Short mmCIF file of C-alpha atoms in Angstrom, two decimals:
data_model
loop_
_atom_site.label_atom_id
_atom_site.label_comp_id
_atom_site.label_asym_id
_atom_site.label_seq_id
_atom_site.Cartn_x
_atom_site.Cartn_y
_atom_site.Cartn_z
CA MET A 1 17.31 -11.48 8.05
CA ALA A 2 15.95 -8.13 8.80
CA VAL A 3 12.72 -7.65 9.58
CA THR A 4 11.24 -3.95 9.04
CA TYR A 5 7.34 -2.57 10.06
CA ARG A 6 5.85 -0.34 7.40
CA PRO A 7 2.23 0.73 6.68
CA CYS A 8 0.20 -1.43 4.14
CA ILE A 9 -0.55 1.02 1.28
CA VAL A 10 -4.05 0.09 1.38
CA CYS A 11 -5.31 -0.24 4.68
CA HIS A 12 -2.60 1.65 6.42
CA GLN A 13 -2.14 -0.80 9.35
CA LEU A 14 1.31 -1.70 10.30
CA MET A 15 2.90 -4.90 8.81
CA HIS A 16 6.02 -6.74 9.26
CA CYS A 17 8.18 -7.28 6.14
CA SER A 18 11.18 -9.25 5.57
CA ARG A 19 11.10 -8.49 1.79
CA ALA A 20 11.84 -4.58 0.41
CA ASN A 21 8.83 -4.98 -1.89
CA LYS A 22 6.08 -5.73 0.17
CA TYR A 23 3.27 -3.44 -0.16
CA ALA A 24 0.09 -4.91 0.99
CA CYS A 25 -0.45 -6.86 4.44
CA SER A 26 -2.64 -9.25 3.04
CA ASN A 27 -4.23 -11.29 0.11
CA LEU A 28 -7.46 -9.38 0.78
CA CYS A 29 -5.91 -5.93 0.72
CA HIS A 30 -3.87 -7.17 -2.51
CA SER A 31 -7.31 -7.98 -3.92
CA LYS A 32 -8.86 -4.48 -3.40
CA MET A 33 -5.52 -3.02 -4.61
CA HIS A 34 -6.02 -4.84 -7.91
CA LYS A 35 -9.27 -4.45 -8.33
CA ARG A 36 -9.29 -0.85 -7.99
CA ARG A 37 -6.39 -1.05 -9.96
CA VAL A 38 -8.31 -2.20 -12.82
CA LYS A 39 -11.20 -0.17 -12.42
CA LEU A 40 -9.14 3.01 -13.00
CA GLY A 41 -7.32 1.58 -16.10
CA LEU A 42 -3.98 1.75 -14.20
CA SER A 43 -0.72 0.04 -14.42
CA THR A 44 0.66 -1.62 -11.34
CA ARG A 45 3.74 1.19 -10.99
CA GLU A 46 0.64 3.81 -11.34
CA MET A 47 -1.40 2.26 -8.54
CA ILE A 48 1.43 1.84 -6.46
CA ALA A 49 2.55 5.23 -6.43
CA LEU A 50 -1.11 6.22 -6.15
CA LEU A 51 -1.41 4.35 -3.29
CA LYS A 52 1.83 5.49 -1.63
CA GLU A 53 0.78 9.43 -2.36
CA GLU A 54 -2.56 8.74 -0.29
CA LEU A 55 -0.54 6.65 2.74
CA VAL A 56 1.58 9.77 2.78
CA GLU A 57 -1.59 12.56 2.75
CA ALA A 58 -3.13 10.08 5.54
CA GLN A 59 -0.04 10.22 7.82
CA GLU A 60 0.27 14.16 7.41
CA THR A 61 -3.46 14.28 8.39
CA GLU A 62 -2.89 12.12 11.04
CA GLU A 63 -0.26 13.96 12.50
CA ASN A 64 -2.08 17.15 12.50
#
């Protein structure tokens, strides 16, 4: 089983992943994502896309 390291889409901390569909590093981050998704009235796919965009923006500003 291959283990990769990716940033959590909620807190942006590196997490080790053995599944390709893991997005949050903990139950706390998953809960934060769900609460924000409900508040914004988004579907799960829309929320994940929004958080991925925010992650890319955060990484770009970190590099500059």
